[in-house]
């Protein structure tokens, strides 16, 4: 199925919502609405709870076509992971890294135990060599860990796991990095870090009004 079908817009009570085709018919995760259309069941995707949904609404130009393996850093309870699971379908796999065991318990019971394309990895993303569940290279690295050193963590993970010329999507929470600098300066600083580590920047998306002082950077990895 083509990307344009898997991510779509549906109308509920006269209001338009971004949505993904539900891989688990009839099953919801966080109170989202299920909308039948053309023989599929769409699951509304809340941009206030998922920065990936917010990024698409704000103009993210990214096709999930040909994305098989995804390394997802900062899976939390799995809200965005579940929609990514809808998008990549059963031909894809999401290796979902989360360091908090409390949060990971929910990820496992509500998401990965039901969605067989989600593989939970309860590890610190600062120690990427300890992900023993991974045996393959990735088509995409997605990073949303809200840590001061998140860009360096994302870069190290890409160096080990991301295929050449493949994309990374990095969520930058500027206040987690430096509260004394302006959000714009923090983003420029993080972009320079990426550029000096063989990443070609494609997009820099401000996630307002869904998330204040957050940006999503998309970049392609060109290792030397
Ligand atoms: N991406 C999630 C979503 O859209 O549903 C939200 C992620 S939340 C902003 C950040 C998550 O990163 C938290 O669950 C936190 O426990 C996790 N995290 C923080 N530091 C981490 C680390 N070093 N390794 C792995 N996970 C980490």
PDB file of C-alpha atoms and ligand atoms in Angstrom:
ATOM      1  CA  UNK A   1       0.000   0.000   0.000  1.00  0.00           C
ATOM      2  CA  UNK A   2       1.286   3.462  -0.817  1.00  0.00           C
ATOM      3  CA  UNK A   3       2.303   5.986   1.842  1.00  0.00           C
ATOM      4  CA  UNK A   4      -0.418   8.427   0.760  1.00  0.00           C
ATOM      5  CA  UNK A   5      -3.031   5.846   1.746  1.00  0.00           C
ATOM      6  CA  UNK A   6      -1.497   4.804   5.044  1.00  0.00           C
ATOM      7  CA  UNK A   7      -1.308   8.394   6.338  1.00  0.00           C
ATOM      8  CA  UNK A   8      -4.394  10.359   5.483  1.00  0.00           C
ATOM      9  CA  UNK A   9      -6.890  12.934   6.703  1.00  0.00           C
ATOM     10  CA  UNK A  10     -10.336  11.918   7.975  1.00  0.00           C
ATOM     11  CA  UNK A  11     -13.280  14.004   9.122  1.00  0.00           C
ATOM     12  CA  UNK A  12     -14.861  13.419  12.522  1.00  0.00           C
ATOM     13  CA  UNK A  13     -17.815  15.631  13.573  1.00  0.00           C
ATOM     14  CA  UNK A  14     -16.922  18.127  10.843  1.00  0.00           C
ATOM     15  CA  UNK A  15     -13.283  18.413  11.955  1.00  0.00           C
ATOM     16  CA  UNK A  16     -10.350  17.140   9.907  1.00  0.00           C
ATOM     17  CA  UNK A  17      -7.789  14.879  11.628  1.00  0.00           C
ATOM     18  CA  UNK A  18      -4.560  13.292  10.452  1.00  0.00           C
ATOM     19  CA  UNK A  19      -4.892   9.512  10.783  1.00  0.00           C
ATOM     20  CA  UNK A  20      -3.173   6.198  10.049  1.00  0.00           C
ATOM     21  CA  UNK A  21      -4.725   2.921   8.909  1.00  0.00           C
ATOM     22  CA  UNK A  22      -5.135   0.795  12.021  1.00  0.00           C
ATOM     23  CA  UNK A  23      -3.070  -2.375  11.890  1.00  0.00           C
ATOM     24  CA  UNK A  24      -5.112  -3.783  14.794  1.00  0.00           C
ATOM     25  CA  UNK A  25      -8.730  -3.317  13.773  1.00  0.00           C
ATOM     26  CA  UNK A  26     -10.974  -2.237  16.634  1.00  0.00           C
ATOM     27  CA  UNK A  27      -8.099  -1.576  19.042  1.00  0.00           C
ATOM     28  CA  UNK A  28      -7.280   1.908  20.349  1.00  0.00           C
ATOM     29  CA  UNK A  29      -4.389   3.038  22.548  1.00  0.00           C
ATOM     30  CA  UNK A  30      -5.056   6.503  23.948  1.00  0.00           C
ATOM     31  CA  UNK A  31      -8.683   7.392  23.239  1.00  0.00           C
ATOM     32  CA  UNK A  32      -8.190   8.121  19.538  1.00  0.00           C
ATOM     33  CA  UNK A  33     -11.187   7.800  17.214  1.00  0.00           C
ATOM     34  CA  UNK A  34     -11.610   4.919  14.757  1.00  0.00           C
ATOM     35  CA  UNK A  35     -13.054   5.926  11.387  1.00  0.00           C
ATOM     36  CA  UNK A  36     -14.063   3.360   8.723  1.00  0.00           C
ATOM     37  CA  UNK A  37     -13.273   4.433   5.145  1.00  0.00           C
ATOM     38  CA  UNK A  38     -12.971   2.506   1.868  1.00  0.00           C
ATOM     39  CA  UNK A  39     -12.745  -0.830   3.659  1.00  0.00           C
ATOM     40  CA  UNK A  40     -10.011   0.380   6.014  1.00  0.00           C
ATOM     41  CA  UNK A  41     -10.176   1.590   9.582  1.00  0.00           C
ATOM     42  CA  UNK A  42      -8.375   4.879  10.184  1.00  0.00           C
ATOM     43  CA  UNK A  43      -7.070   5.801  13.649  1.00  0.00           C
ATOM     44  CA  UNK A  44      -6.953   9.551  14.353  1.00  0.00           C
ATOM     45  CA  UNK A  45      -3.453  10.730  15.275  1.00  0.00           C
ATOM     46  CA  UNK A  46      -3.207  13.459  17.914  1.00  0.00           C
ATOM     47  CA  UNK A  47      -0.537  16.070  16.993  1.00  0.00           C
ATOM     48  CA  UNK A  48      -0.543  17.326  20.589  1.00  0.00           C
ATOM     49  CA  UNK A  49       0.578  13.860  21.727  1.00  0.00           C
ATOM     50  CA  UNK A  50       2.790  12.878  18.811  1.00  0.00           C
ATOM     51  CA  UNK A  51       5.495  15.141  17.404  1.00  0.00           C
ATOM     52  CA  UNK A  52       5.589  13.084  14.221  1.00  0.00           C
ATOM     53  CA  UNK A  53       1.917  13.897  13.571  1.00  0.00           C
ATOM     54  CA  UNK A  54       2.634  17.552  14.397  1.00  0.00           C
ATOM     55  CA  UNK A  55       5.566  17.534  11.960  1.00  0.00           C
ATOM     56  CA  UNK A  56       3.418  16.123   9.135  1.00  0.00           C
ATOM     57  CA  UNK A  57       0.799  18.815   9.747  1.00  0.00           C
ATOM     58  CA  UNK A  58       3.557  21.461   9.780  1.00  0.00           C
ATOM     59  CA  UNK A  59       4.898  20.321   6.393  1.00  0.00           C
ATOM     60  CA  UNK A  60       7.174  17.320   6.954  1.00  0.00           C
ATOM     61  CA  UNK A  61       8.068  16.024   3.526  1.00  0.00           C
ATOM     62  CA  UNK A  62       8.889  12.415   4.257  1.00  0.00           C
ATOM     63  CA  UNK A  63       7.780   9.227   2.523  1.00  0.00           C
ATOM     64  CA  UNK A  64       7.727   6.009   4.516  1.00  0.00           C
ATOM     65  CA  UNK A  65       7.767   4.053   1.254  1.00  0.00           C
ATOM     66  CA  UNK A  66      10.635   1.511   1.406  1.00  0.00           C
ATOM     67  CA  UNK A  67      11.145   2.041   5.147  1.00  0.00           C
ATOM     68  CA  UNK A  68      11.535  -1.426   6.652  1.00  0.00           C
ATOM     69  CA  UNK A  69      13.644  -1.263   9.801  1.00  0.00           C
ATOM     70  CA  UNK A  70      13.248   1.729  12.107  1.00  0.00           C
ATOM     71  CA  UNK A  71      15.367   2.474  15.168  1.00  0.00           C
ATOM     72  CA  UNK A  72      13.184   4.580  17.468  1.00  0.00           C
ATOM     73  CA  UNK A  73      14.975   6.248  20.403  1.00  0.00           C
ATOM     74  CA  UNK A  74      12.716   7.411  23.266  1.00  0.00           C
ATOM     75  CA  UNK A  75       9.698   5.180  22.650  1.00  0.00           C
ATOM     76  CA  UNK A  76       7.948   6.158  25.911  1.00  0.00           C
ATOM     77  CA  UNK A  77       4.547   4.437  26.259  1.00  0.00           C
ATOM     78  CA  UNK A  78       4.362   4.007  22.489  1.00  0.00           C
ATOM     79  CA  UNK A  79       1.909   6.640  21.209  1.00  0.00           C
ATOM     80  CA  UNK A  80       3.991   7.593  18.163  1.00  0.00           C
ATOM     81  CA  UNK A  81       5.472   4.091  17.902  1.00  0.00           C
ATOM     82  CA  UNK A  82       1.952   2.679  17.465  1.00  0.00           C
ATOM     83  CA  UNK A  83       1.223   5.015  14.526  1.00  0.00           C
ATOM     84  CA  UNK A  84       4.611   4.221  13.005  1.00  0.00           C
ATOM     85  CA  UNK A  85       3.672   0.552  13.409  1.00  0.00           C
ATOM     86  CA  UNK A  86       0.509   1.269  11.384  1.00  0.00           C
ATOM     87  CA  UNK A  87       2.594   3.034   8.737  1.00  0.00           C
ATOM     88  CA  UNK A  88       5.388   0.467   8.210  1.00  0.00           C
ATOM     89  CA  UNK A  89       2.957  -2.458   8.477  1.00  0.00           C
ATOM     90  CA  UNK A  90       3.930  -6.084   8.926  1.00  0.00           C
ATOM     91  CA  UNK A  91       6.718  -5.854   6.355  1.00  0.00           C
ATOM     92  CA  UNK A  92       8.540  -3.399   8.651  1.00  0.00           C
ATOM     93  CA  UNK A  93       9.971  -3.524  12.166  1.00  0.00           C
ATOM     94  CA  UNK A  94      10.345  -0.839  14.782  1.00  0.00           C
ATOM     95  CA  UNK A  95      13.111  -1.350  17.307  1.00  0.00           C
ATOM     96  CA  UNK A  96      11.769   0.800  20.130  1.00  0.00           C
ATOM     97  CA  UNK A  97      14.404   1.901  22.662  1.00  0.00           C
ATOM     98  CA  UNK A  98      13.243   3.192  26.043  1.00  0.00           C
ATOM     99  CA  UNK A  99      15.400   3.519  29.179  1.00  0.00           C
ATOM    100  CA  UNK A 100      12.694   3.927  31.810  1.00  0.00           C
ATOM    101  CA  UNK A 101      11.447   0.521  32.959  1.00  0.00           C
ATOM    102  CA  UNK A 102       8.273   2.070  34.388  1.00  0.00           C
ATOM    103  CA  UNK A 103       7.338   3.583  31.028  1.00  0.00           C
ATOM    104  CA  UNK A 104       8.551   0.546  29.084  1.00  0.00           C
ATOM    105  CA  UNK A 105       6.135  -1.671  31.013  1.00  0.00           C
ATOM    106  CA  UNK A 106       3.253   0.195  29.345  1.00  0.00           C
ATOM    107  CA  UNK A 107       5.004   0.092  25.967  1.00  0.00           C
ATOM    108  CA  UNK A 108       5.199  -3.691  26.259  1.00  0.00           C
ATOM    109  CA  UNK A 109       1.730  -4.371  27.649  1.00  0.00           C
ATOM    110  CA  UNK A 110      -0.157  -1.909  25.413  1.00  0.00           C
ATOM    111  CA  UNK A 111       1.866  -1.875  22.214  1.00  0.00           C
ATOM    112  CA  UNK A 112       4.573  -4.455  21.534  1.00  0.00           C
ATOM    113  CA  UNK A 113       2.646  -7.424  22.983  1.00  0.00           C
ATOM    114  CA  UNK A 114      -0.121  -6.690  20.454  1.00  0.00           C
ATOM    115  CA  UNK A 115       1.834  -5.300  17.505  1.00  0.00           C
ATOM    116  CA  UNK A 116       4.309  -7.881  16.328  1.00  0.00           C
ATOM    117  CA  UNK A 117       6.252  -5.318  14.265  1.00  0.00           C
ATOM    118  CA  UNK A 118       7.353  -3.483  17.449  1.00  0.00           C
ATOM    119  CA  UNK A 119      10.391  -4.878  19.261  1.00  0.00           C
ATOM    120  CA  UNK A 120      10.977  -3.223  22.647  1.00  0.00           C
ATOM    121  CA  UNK A 121      14.562  -2.600  23.760  1.00  0.00           C
ATOM    122  CA  UNK A 122      14.830  -1.524  27.388  1.00  0.00           C
ATOM    123  CA  UNK A 123      18.236   0.147  27.274  1.00  0.00           C
ATOM    124  CA  UNK A 124      19.957   3.511  27.548  1.00  0.00           C
ATOM    125  CA  UNK A 125      20.321   5.052  24.072  1.00  0.00           C
ATOM    126  CA  UNK A 126      23.761   6.256  25.218  1.00  0.00           C
ATOM    127  CA  UNK A 127      24.882   2.613  25.012  1.00  0.00           C
ATOM    128  CA  UNK A 128      23.827   1.620  21.494  1.00  0.00           C
ATOM    129  CA  UNK A 129      26.122  -1.390  21.414  1.00  0.00           C
ATOM    130  CA  UNK A 130      23.969  -3.034  24.075  1.00  0.00           C
ATOM    131  CA  UNK A 131      20.906  -3.440  21.804  1.00  0.00           C
ATOM    132  CA  UNK A 132      21.253  -7.186  21.398  1.00  0.00           C
ATOM    133  CA  UNK A 133      17.870  -7.507  19.637  1.00  0.00           C
ATOM    134  CA  UNK A 134      19.231  -5.672  16.565  1.00  0.00           C
ATOM    135  CA  UNK A 135      20.943  -7.719  13.892  1.00  0.00           C
ATOM    136  CA  UNK A 136      20.352  -5.520  10.834  1.00  0.00           C
ATOM    137  CA  UNK A 137      20.955  -1.990   9.560  1.00  0.00           C
ATOM    138  CA  UNK A 138      18.156   0.577   9.717  1.00  0.00           C
ATOM    139  CA  UNK A 139      16.304   2.491   6.985  1.00  0.00           C
ATOM    140  CA  UNK A 140      15.368   5.230   9.443  1.00  0.00           C
ATOM    141  CA  UNK A 141      16.493   6.482  12.857  1.00  0.00           C
ATOM    142  CA  UNK A 142      13.911   8.517  14.804  1.00  0.00           C
ATOM    143  CA  UNK A 143      15.088  10.234  17.985  1.00  0.00           C
ATOM    144  CA  UNK A 144      12.897  11.911  20.615  1.00  0.00           C
ATOM    145  CA  UNK A 145      14.619  11.577  23.969  1.00  0.00           C
ATOM    146  CA  UNK A 146      14.587  15.160  25.319  1.00  0.00           C
ATOM    147  CA  UNK A 147      18.123  15.006  26.721  1.00  0.00           C
ATOM    148  CA  UNK A 148      20.803  17.745  26.649  1.00  0.00           C
ATOM    149  CA  UNK A 149      23.101  15.468  24.626  1.00  0.00           C
ATOM    150  CA  UNK A 150      20.315  14.090  22.402  1.00  0.00           C
ATOM    151  CA  UNK A 151      21.976  15.122  19.120  1.00  0.00           C
ATOM    152  CA  UNK A 152      25.229  13.339  20.005  1.00  0.00           C
ATOM    153  CA  UNK A 153      23.262  10.268  21.113  1.00  0.00           C
ATOM    154  CA  UNK A 154      21.352  10.255  17.818  1.00  0.00           C
ATOM    155  CA  UNK A 155      24.591  10.633  15.821  1.00  0.00           C
ATOM    156  CA  UNK A 156      26.279   7.716  17.632  1.00  0.00           C
ATOM    157  CA  UNK A 157      23.256   5.492  17.025  1.00  0.00           C
ATOM    158  CA  UNK A 158      23.234   6.403  13.326  1.00  0.00           C
ATOM    159  CA  UNK A 159      26.948   5.662  12.969  1.00  0.00           C
ATOM    160  CA  UNK A 160      26.326   2.124  14.198  1.00  0.00           C
ATOM    161  CA  UNK A 161      22.899   1.308  12.778  1.00  0.00           C
ATOM    162  CA  UNK A 162      21.792   3.639   9.978  1.00  0.00           C
ATOM    163  CA  UNK A 163      22.360   2.631   6.355  1.00  0.00           C
ATOM    164  CA  UNK A 164      24.257   5.061   4.126  1.00  0.00           C
ATOM    165  CA  UNK A 165      22.179   7.829   2.520  1.00  0.00           C
ATOM    166  CA  UNK A 166      19.219   7.057   4.783  1.00  0.00           C
ATOM    167  CA  UNK A 167      17.295   9.559   6.902  1.00  0.00           C
ATOM    168  CA  UNK A 168      17.257  10.503  10.547  1.00  0.00           C
ATOM    169  CA  UNK A 169      14.363  12.433  12.088  1.00  0.00           C
ATOM    170  CA  UNK A 170      15.477  14.266  15.234  1.00  0.00           C
ATOM    171  CA  UNK A 171      13.145  16.037  17.648  1.00  0.00           C
ATOM    172  CA  UNK A 172      14.909  18.917  19.359  1.00  0.00           C
ATOM    173  CA  UNK A 173      13.493  20.188  22.631  1.00  0.00           C
ATOM    174  CA  UNK A 174      15.471  23.387  22.958  1.00  0.00           C
ATOM    175  CA  UNK A 175      14.811  23.865  26.682  1.00  0.00           C
ATOM    176  CA  UNK A 176      16.330  20.444  27.429  1.00  0.00           C
ATOM    177  CA  UNK A 177      19.561  21.567  25.774  1.00  0.00           C
ATOM    178  CA  UNK A 178      20.076  25.135  27.038  1.00  0.00           C
ATOM    179  CA  UNK A 179      17.481  27.362  28.712  1.00  0.00           C
ATOM    180  CA  UNK A 180      19.774  30.397  28.552  1.00  0.00           C
ATOM    181  CA  UNK A 181      20.082  30.406  24.739  1.00  0.00           C
ATOM    182  CA  UNK A 182      17.276  31.403  22.368  1.00  0.00           C
ATOM    183  CA  UNK A 183      15.469  28.380  20.841  1.00  0.00           C
ATOM    184  CA  UNK A 184      16.649  29.483  17.375  1.00  0.00           C
ATOM    185  CA  UNK A 185      20.318  29.540  18.471  1.00  0.00           C
ATOM    186  CA  UNK A 186      20.008  26.091  20.080  1.00  0.00           C
ATOM    187  CA  UNK A 187      18.586  24.672  16.853  1.00  0.00           C
ATOM    188  CA  UNK A 188      21.358  26.274  14.768  1.00  0.00           C
ATOM    189  CA  UNK A 189      23.965  24.830  17.137  1.00  0.00           C
ATOM    190  CA  UNK A 190      22.476  21.317  16.878  1.00  0.00           C
ATOM    191  CA  UNK A 191      22.271  21.605  13.076  1.00  0.00           C
ATOM    192  CA  UNK A 192      25.988  22.492  12.953  1.00  0.00           C
ATOM    193  CA  UNK A 193      26.744  19.369  15.031  1.00  0.00           C
ATOM    194  CA  UNK A 194      24.832  17.248  12.530  1.00  0.00           C
ATOM    195  CA  UNK A 195      26.523  18.858   9.527  1.00  0.00           C
ATOM    196  CA  UNK A 196      29.968  18.285  10.973  1.00  0.00           C
ATOM    197  CA  UNK A 197      29.070  14.605  11.405  1.00  0.00           C
ATOM    198  CA  UNK A 198      28.185  13.881   7.772  1.00  0.00           C
ATOM    199  CA  UNK A 199      24.475  14.727   7.870  1.00  0.00           C
ATOM    200  CA  UNK A 200      22.839  16.723   5.082  1.00  0.00           C
ATOM    201  CA  UNK A 201      19.993  18.782   6.550  1.00  0.00           C
ATOM    202  CA  UNK A 202      16.726  18.540   4.624  1.00  0.00           C
ATOM    203  CA  UNK A 203      14.115  20.220   6.809  1.00  0.00           C
ATOM    204  CA  UNK A 204      13.908  22.223  10.031  1.00  0.00           C
ATOM    205  CA  UNK A 205      10.281  22.263  11.198  1.00  0.00           C
ATOM    206  CA  UNK A 206       9.015  24.383  14.080  1.00  0.00           C
ATOM    207  CA  UNK A 207       6.409  22.281  15.918  1.00  0.00           C
ATOM    208  CA  UNK A 208       4.425  25.237  17.307  1.00  0.00           C
ATOM    209  CA  UNK A 209       1.495  25.397  18.111  1.00  0.00           C
ATOM    210  CA  UNK A 210       1.565  21.694  19.007  1.00  0.00           C
ATOM    211  CA  UNK A 211       4.835  21.783  20.982  1.00  0.00           C
ATOM    212  CA  UNK A 212       6.441  24.999  22.175  1.00  0.00           C
ATOM    213  CA  UNK A 213      10.200  25.369  21.638  1.00  0.00           C
ATOM    214  CA  UNK A 214      10.436  22.084  19.739  1.00  0.00           C
ATOM    215  CA  UNK A 215      11.703  21.470  16.220  1.00  0.00           C
ATOM    216  CA  UNK A 216      12.015  18.442  14.028  1.00  0.00           C
ATOM    217  CA  UNK A 217      15.158  18.217  11.948  1.00  0.00           C
ATOM    218  CA  UNK A 218      15.296  15.812   9.046  1.00  0.00           C
ATOM    219  CA  UNK A 219      18.683  14.861   7.690  1.00  0.00           C
ATOM    220  CA  UNK A 220      20.337  12.317   5.401  1.00  0.00           C
ATOM    221  CA  UNK A 221      23.378  10.376   6.592  1.00  0.00           C
ATOM    222  CA  UNK A 222      26.368  10.435   4.222  1.00  0.00           C
ATOM    223  CA  UNK A 223      29.196   8.677   6.123  1.00  0.00           C
ATOM    224  CA  UNK A 224      32.680   9.342   4.714  1.00  0.00           C
TER     225      UNK A 224
HETATM  226  N1  LIG B   1       8.539   9.664  21.356  1.00  0.00           N
HETATM  227  C1  LIG B   1       7.504   9.552  22.346  1.00  0.00           C
HETATM  228  C2  LIG B   1       6.159   9.699  21.647  1.00  0.00           C
HETATM  229  O1  LIG B   1       6.060  10.493  20.695  1.00  0.00           O
HETATM  230  O2  LIG B   1       5.209   9.003  22.015  1.00  0.00           O
HETATM  231  C3  LIG B   1       7.706  10.552  23.475  1.00  0.00           C
HETATM  232  C4  LIG B   1       9.111  10.500  23.995  1.00  0.00           C
HETATM  233  S1  LIG B   1       9.383  11.404  25.496  1.00  0.00           S
HETATM  234  C5  LIG B   1       9.488  13.050  24.967  1.00  0.00           C
HETATM  235  C6  LIG B   1      11.074  11.016  25.794  1.00  0.00           C
HETATM  236  C7  LIG B   1      11.320   9.573  26.212  1.00  0.00           C
HETATM  237  O3  LIG B   1      12.723   9.314  26.112  1.00  0.00           O
HETATM  238  C8  LIG B   1      10.937   9.277  27.669  1.00  0.00           C
HETATM  239  O4  LIG B   1      10.070   8.171  27.712  1.00  0.00           O
HETATM  240  C9  LIG B   1      12.265   8.964  28.338  1.00  0.00           C
HETATM  241  O5  LIG B   1      12.175   7.968  29.350  1.00  0.00           O
HETATM  242  C10 LIG B   1      13.105   8.461  27.156  1.00  0.00           C
HETATM  243  N2  LIG B   1      14.552   8.607  27.349  1.00  0.00           N
HETATM  244  C11 LIG B   1      15.198   9.648  27.917  1.00  0.00           C
HETATM  245  N3  LIG B   1      16.527   9.422  27.925  1.00  0.00           N
HETATM  246  C12 LIG B   1      16.724   8.222  27.323  1.00  0.00           C
HETATM  247  C13 LIG B   1      17.873   7.449  27.036  1.00  0.00           C
HETATM  248  N4  LIG B   1      19.097   7.875  27.364  1.00  0.00           N
HETATM  249  N5  LIG B   1      17.708   6.271  26.414  1.00  0.00           N
HETATM  250  C14 LIG B   1      16.470   5.830  26.064  1.00  0.00           C
HETATM  251  N6  LIG B   1      15.338   6.508  26.336  1.00  0.00           N
HETATM  252  C15 LIG B   1      15.455   7.700  26.951  1.00  0.00           C
END
